[in-house]
Amino acid sequence: NAGVTQTPKFQVLKTGQSMTLQCAQDMNHEYMSWYRQDPGMGLRLIHYSVGAGITDQGEVPNGYNVSRSTTEDFPLRLLSAAPSQTSVYFCATGLVSGGEETQYFGPGTRLLVL
Amino acid sequence: AQTVTQSQPEMSVQEAETVTLSCTYDTSESDYYLFWYKQPPSRQMILVIRQEAYKQQNATENRFSVNFQKAAKSFSLKISDSQLGDAAMYFCAYRSADVTLPLGWYALNFGKGTSLLVTP
């Protein structure tokens, strides 16, 4: 049971490049989400999903796309990276049904856009 | 979205002493959950403690306890017998319990964090 995994751990991009941040979980959680963490800003929600095929925007969705084709995976796509997207990205998952209230976080992906 | 405020950007405590981190939140909901997460230098987000708003009893987890004041919308974290390993960033977070809301009800709203330094 690996919990929540994120790849890569660290990535450097040039402005305008695209990439996908991967998030996978093996806990059969319906809820998956992406946060970004910037100094002095706490964690801000980018996108989230409550099941395969169901996604919605969070507080800071611009510049990011998501899709949820399986329960296990929730990739975050940057179509054209910008320096403002330099941040640490966290994936979080949770079991919505059954009264489980805790959300579990992946180890994070540190992204640097030059 | 609900607002979570942590008014102490940095705190310092001596080993074995007690420290209290403050958190206030703004909501019109009556049922919700509150959490404290710890983020050490490894950046891993670790759940420290959680509180359900409809429970009047304050949550406790070993050396960690909360003072939940629902009317005042305050949720402070007390760390007793502080240890060097407690040094980290601490985040307070709010989550709705209203399942009738649009899909986003399950999202966590975070404060900006308090950096805790533990000195020998």
Short mmCIF file of C-alpha atoms in Angstrom, two decimals:
data_model
loop_
_atom_site.label_atom_id
_atom_site.label_comp_id
_atom_site.label_asym_id
_atom_site.label_seq_id
_atom_site.Cartn_x
_atom_site.Cartn_y
_atom_site.Cartn_z
CA ASN A 1 0.00 0.00 0.00
CA ALA A 2 1.90 3.03 -1.30
CA GLY A 3 -0.71 5.64 -0.30
CA VAL A 4 -0.38 8.78 -2.43
CA THR A 5 2.53 9.03 -4.84
CA GLN A 6 3.64 11.99 -6.93
CA THR A 7 6.12 12.15 -9.78
CA PRO A 8 8.45 13.78 -10.47
CA LYS A 9 9.86 15.06 -7.18
CA PHE A 10 11.54 18.00 -8.85
CA GLN A 11 11.33 19.50 -12.33
CA VAL A 12 12.85 22.47 -14.12
CA LEU A 13 10.97 23.87 -17.11
CA LYS A 14 11.53 26.71 -19.51
CA THR A 15 8.79 29.24 -20.08
CA GLY A 16 6.31 27.92 -22.64
CA GLN A 17 7.09 24.24 -22.13
CA SER A 18 4.38 21.80 -21.19
CA MET A 19 4.44 19.00 -18.69
CA THR A 20 2.25 16.71 -16.62
CA LEU A 21 2.53 16.20 -12.89
CA GLN A 22 1.44 12.74 -11.90
CA CYS A 23 -0.57 11.74 -8.86
CA ALA A 24 -1.62 8.18 -8.06
CA GLN A 25 -3.32 6.58 -5.09
CA ASP A 26 -4.08 2.98 -4.16
CA MET A 27 -6.64 3.64 -1.42
CA ASN A 28 -9.71 3.71 -3.68
CA HIS A 29 -10.47 7.30 -2.66
CA GLU A 30 -13.12 9.13 -4.64
CA TYR A 31 -11.75 12.56 -3.89
CA MET A 32 -8.48 13.78 -5.38
CA SER A 33 -7.18 17.30 -5.53
CA TRP A 34 -4.21 19.47 -6.43
CA TYR A 35 -2.83 22.30 -4.32
CA ARG A 36 0.01 24.67 -4.88
CA GLN A 37 2.08 26.04 -2.04
CA ASP A 38 3.83 29.37 -2.32
CA PRO A 39 5.80 31.20 0.38
CA GLY A 40 3.49 33.16 2.67
CA MET A 41 0.38 31.92 0.86
CA GLY A 42 -0.37 28.57 2.42
CA LEU A 43 -1.90 25.89 0.20
CA ARG A 44 -4.35 26.94 -2.49
CA LEU A 45 -6.66 24.59 -4.33
CA ILE A 46 -6.14 24.31 -8.09
CA HIS A 47 -8.52 21.56 -9.24
CA TYR A 48 -10.31 18.67 -7.66
CA SER A 49 -12.27 15.56 -8.58
CA VAL A 50 -14.91 13.51 -6.80
CA GLY A 51 -14.71 10.53 -9.11
CA ALA A 52 -13.77 9.32 -12.57
CA GLY A 53 -15.00 11.82 -15.14
CA ILE A 54 -15.95 14.47 -12.56
CA THR A 55 -13.65 17.44 -12.07
CA ASP A 56 -14.04 21.06 -11.09
CA GLN A 57 -11.98 24.19 -10.55
CA GLY A 58 -10.62 25.38 -7.26
CA GLU A 59 -9.32 28.78 -6.19
CA VAL A 60 -6.43 29.11 -8.68
CA PRO A 61 -7.20 27.01 -11.82
CA ASN A 62 -5.80 29.27 -14.56
CA GLY A 63 -2.97 27.69 -16.54
CA TYR A 64 -3.76 24.15 -15.39
CA ASN A 65 -5.84 21.32 -16.81
CA VAL A 66 -6.93 18.07 -15.21
CA SER A 67 -8.79 14.91 -16.15
CA ARG A 68 -9.82 11.87 -14.18
CA SER A 69 -10.17 8.73 -16.29
CA THR A 70 -9.56 6.27 -13.45
CA THR A 71 -10.07 6.25 -9.69
CA GLU A 72 -6.34 5.88 -9.11
CA ASP A 73 -4.84 8.70 -11.19
CA PHE A 74 -5.31 12.45 -11.31
CA PRO A 75 -2.70 14.16 -13.51
CA LEU A 76 -2.19 17.91 -13.53
CA ARG A 77 -1.19 19.43 -16.88
CA LEU A 78 0.62 22.67 -17.49
CA LEU A 79 0.06 23.51 -21.16
CA SER A 80 2.44 26.49 -21.36
CA ALA A 81 4.50 26.96 -18.23
CA ALA A 82 5.04 30.46 -16.83
CA PRO A 83 7.45 31.65 -14.11
CA SER A 84 4.39 32.38 -11.92
CA GLN A 85 3.79 28.63 -11.81
CA THR A 86 7.02 28.06 -9.92
CA SER A 87 5.76 26.40 -6.77
CA VAL A 88 5.47 23.21 -4.79
CA TYR A 89 2.51 21.11 -5.87
CA PHE A 90 0.68 18.70 -3.60
CA CYS A 91 -1.84 16.06 -4.46
CA ALA A 92 -4.36 15.12 -1.76
CA THR A 93 -6.93 12.35 -1.64
CA GLY A 94 -9.85 11.46 0.59
CA LEU A 95 -12.63 8.96 1.04
CA VAL A 96 -15.81 11.01 0.78
CA SER A 97 -18.26 8.26 1.60
CA GLY A 98 -18.21 6.23 4.77
CA GLY A 99 -17.46 9.05 7.19
CA GLU A 100 -13.70 9.19 6.67
CA GLU A 101 -12.72 12.80 7.17
CA THR A 102 -8.97 12.73 6.80
CA GLN A 103 -7.29 13.73 3.58
CA TYR A 104 -3.92 12.26 2.69
CA PHE A 105 -1.19 14.20 0.97
CA GLY A 106 1.49 13.09 -1.45
CA PRO A 107 5.13 14.10 -0.90
CA GLY A 108 4.94 17.05 -3.29
CA THR A 109 6.50 18.06 -6.59
CA ARG A 110 8.79 21.06 -6.68
CA LEU A 111 8.53 22.92 -9.99
CA LEU A 112 10.85 25.65 -11.17
CA VAL A 113 9.93 27.57 -14.33
CA LEU A 114 12.71 29.67 -15.82
CA ALA B 1 -14.79 30.10 0.45
CA GLN B 2 -14.27 30.18 4.17
CA THR B 3 -11.34 32.23 5.43
CA VAL B 4 -8.81 30.75 7.80
CA THR B 5 -6.45 33.12 9.59
CA GLN B 6 -3.24 32.28 11.39
CA SER B 7 -2.05 35.53 12.91
CA GLN B 8 1.36 34.28 14.05
CA PRO B 9 3.77 33.87 11.12
CA GLU B 10 6.48 32.61 13.50
CA MET B 11 6.60 31.23 17.01
CA SER B 12 9.44 30.02 19.19
CA VAL B 13 9.43 27.64 22.15
CA GLN B 14 12.07 26.05 24.33
CA GLU B 15 12.34 22.32 24.54
CA ALA B 16 9.99 20.81 27.14
CA GLU B 17 7.91 23.98 27.28
CA THR B 18 4.35 24.50 26.05
CA VAL B 19 3.34 26.61 23.07
CA THR B 20 -0.04 27.57 21.64
CA LEU B 21 -0.63 28.32 17.96
CA SER B 22 -3.66 30.42 17.07
CA CYS B 23 -6.21 29.94 14.32
CA THR B 24 -9.46 31.74 13.62
CA TYR B 25 -11.91 31.12 10.81
CA ASP B 26 -14.90 32.71 9.24
CA THR B 27 -17.95 30.64 8.36
CA SER B 28 -21.73 30.75 8.42
CA GLU B 29 -22.01 26.97 8.58
CA SER B 30 -22.90 25.12 11.74
CA ASP B 31 -21.28 21.80 10.88
CA TYR B 32 -17.70 21.53 9.69
CA TYR B 33 -14.30 20.04 10.43
CA LEU B 34 -11.09 21.71 11.54
CA PHE B 35 -7.60 20.31 11.16
CA TRP B 36 -4.03 21.05 12.11
CA TYR B 37 -1.38 19.84 9.68
CA LYS B 38 2.36 19.77 10.35
CA GLN B 39 4.85 20.30 7.55
CA PRO B 40 8.46 19.55 8.51
CA PRO B 41 11.40 20.49 6.28
CA SER B 42 10.74 17.32 4.25
CA ARG B 43 7.56 19.13 3.04
CA GLN B 44 5.38 16.12 3.80
CA MET B 45 1.96 17.23 5.08
CA ILE B 46 1.17 15.32 8.27
CA LEU B 47 -2.20 15.42 10.00
CA VAL B 48 -1.72 16.33 13.65
CA ILE B 49 -5.25 16.57 14.95
CA ARG B 50 -8.81 17.13 13.80
CA GLN B 51 -11.95 18.47 15.43
CA GLU B 52 -15.57 17.99 14.46
CA ALA B 53 -17.59 21.13 15.06
CA TYR B 54 -20.61 19.33 16.50
CA LYS B 55 -18.44 17.77 19.21
CA GLN B 56 -17.97 20.06 22.19
CA GLN B 57 -15.10 18.05 23.62
CA ASN B 58 -11.69 19.30 22.56
CA ALA B 59 -9.63 16.81 20.57
CA THR B 60 -6.38 15.46 22.02
CA GLU B 61 -3.59 13.43 20.46
CA ASN B 62 -0.78 12.70 22.89
CA ARG B 63 1.10 15.99 23.45
CA PHE B 64 -1.16 17.86 21.04
CA SER B 65 -4.50 19.29 22.08
CA VAL B 66 -6.86 21.93 20.76
CA ASN B 67 -8.96 24.64 22.31
CA PHE B 68 -12.05 24.81 20.14
CA GLN B 69 -14.26 27.82 20.77
CA LYS B 70 -17.12 27.52 18.30
CA ALA B 71 -18.85 30.77 19.15
CA ALA B 72 -15.61 32.69 18.85
CA LYS B 73 -14.62 30.70 15.71
CA SER B 74 -11.26 29.95 17.26
CA PHE B 75 -9.24 26.75 17.01
CA SER B 76 -5.86 26.92 18.73
CA LEU B 77 -3.29 24.13 18.95
CA LYS B 78 -1.39 23.50 22.16
CA ILE B 79 1.84 21.54 22.05
CA SER B 80 2.99 20.33 25.45
CA ASP B 81 6.49 19.18 26.36
CA SER B 82 7.84 20.52 23.06
CA GLN B 83 10.49 18.45 21.30
CA LEU B 84 13.05 19.36 18.67
CA GLY B 85 11.12 17.22 16.21
CA ASP B 86 8.11 19.50 16.60
CA ALA B 87 9.90 22.23 14.66
CA ALA B 88 7.90 22.68 11.47
CA MET B 89 5.34 24.75 9.65
CA TYR B 90 1.86 24.29 11.09
CA PHE B 91 -1.25 24.84 9.03
CA CYS B 92 -4.79 25.21 10.24
CA ALA B 93 -7.46 24.04 7.79
CA TYR B 94 -11.25 24.15 7.52
CA ARG B 95 -13.55 21.80 5.68
CA SER B 96 -17.30 22.00 5.30
CA ALA B 97 -19.54 19.13 6.33
CA ASP B 98 -22.50 20.26 4.25
CA VAL B 99 -22.88 17.57 1.59
CA THR B 100 -25.67 19.54 -0.12
CA LEU B 101 -23.19 22.13 -1.32
CA PRO B 102 -21.72 22.00 -4.82
CA LEU B 103 -18.90 19.54 -5.35
CA GLY B 104 -16.26 21.67 -3.64
CA TRP B 105 -17.54 21.11 -0.12
CA TYR B 106 -14.86 18.52 0.54
CA ALA B 107 -11.97 20.86 -0.21
CA LEU B 108 -9.69 22.04 2.56
CA ASN B 109 -9.25 25.78 3.12
CA PHE B 110 -5.85 26.50 4.63
CA GLY B 111 -4.41 29.32 6.66
CA LYS B 112 -1.05 30.75 5.69
CA GLY B 113 0.79 28.79 8.35
CA THR B 114 2.86 29.36 11.48
CA SER B 115 6.53 28.49 11.53
CA LEU B 116 7.46 26.91 14.86
CA LEU B 117 11.06 27.01 16.05
CA VAL B 118 12.06 24.78 18.95
CA THR B 119 15.23 25.78 20.81
CA PRO B 120 17.29 23.47 23.04
#
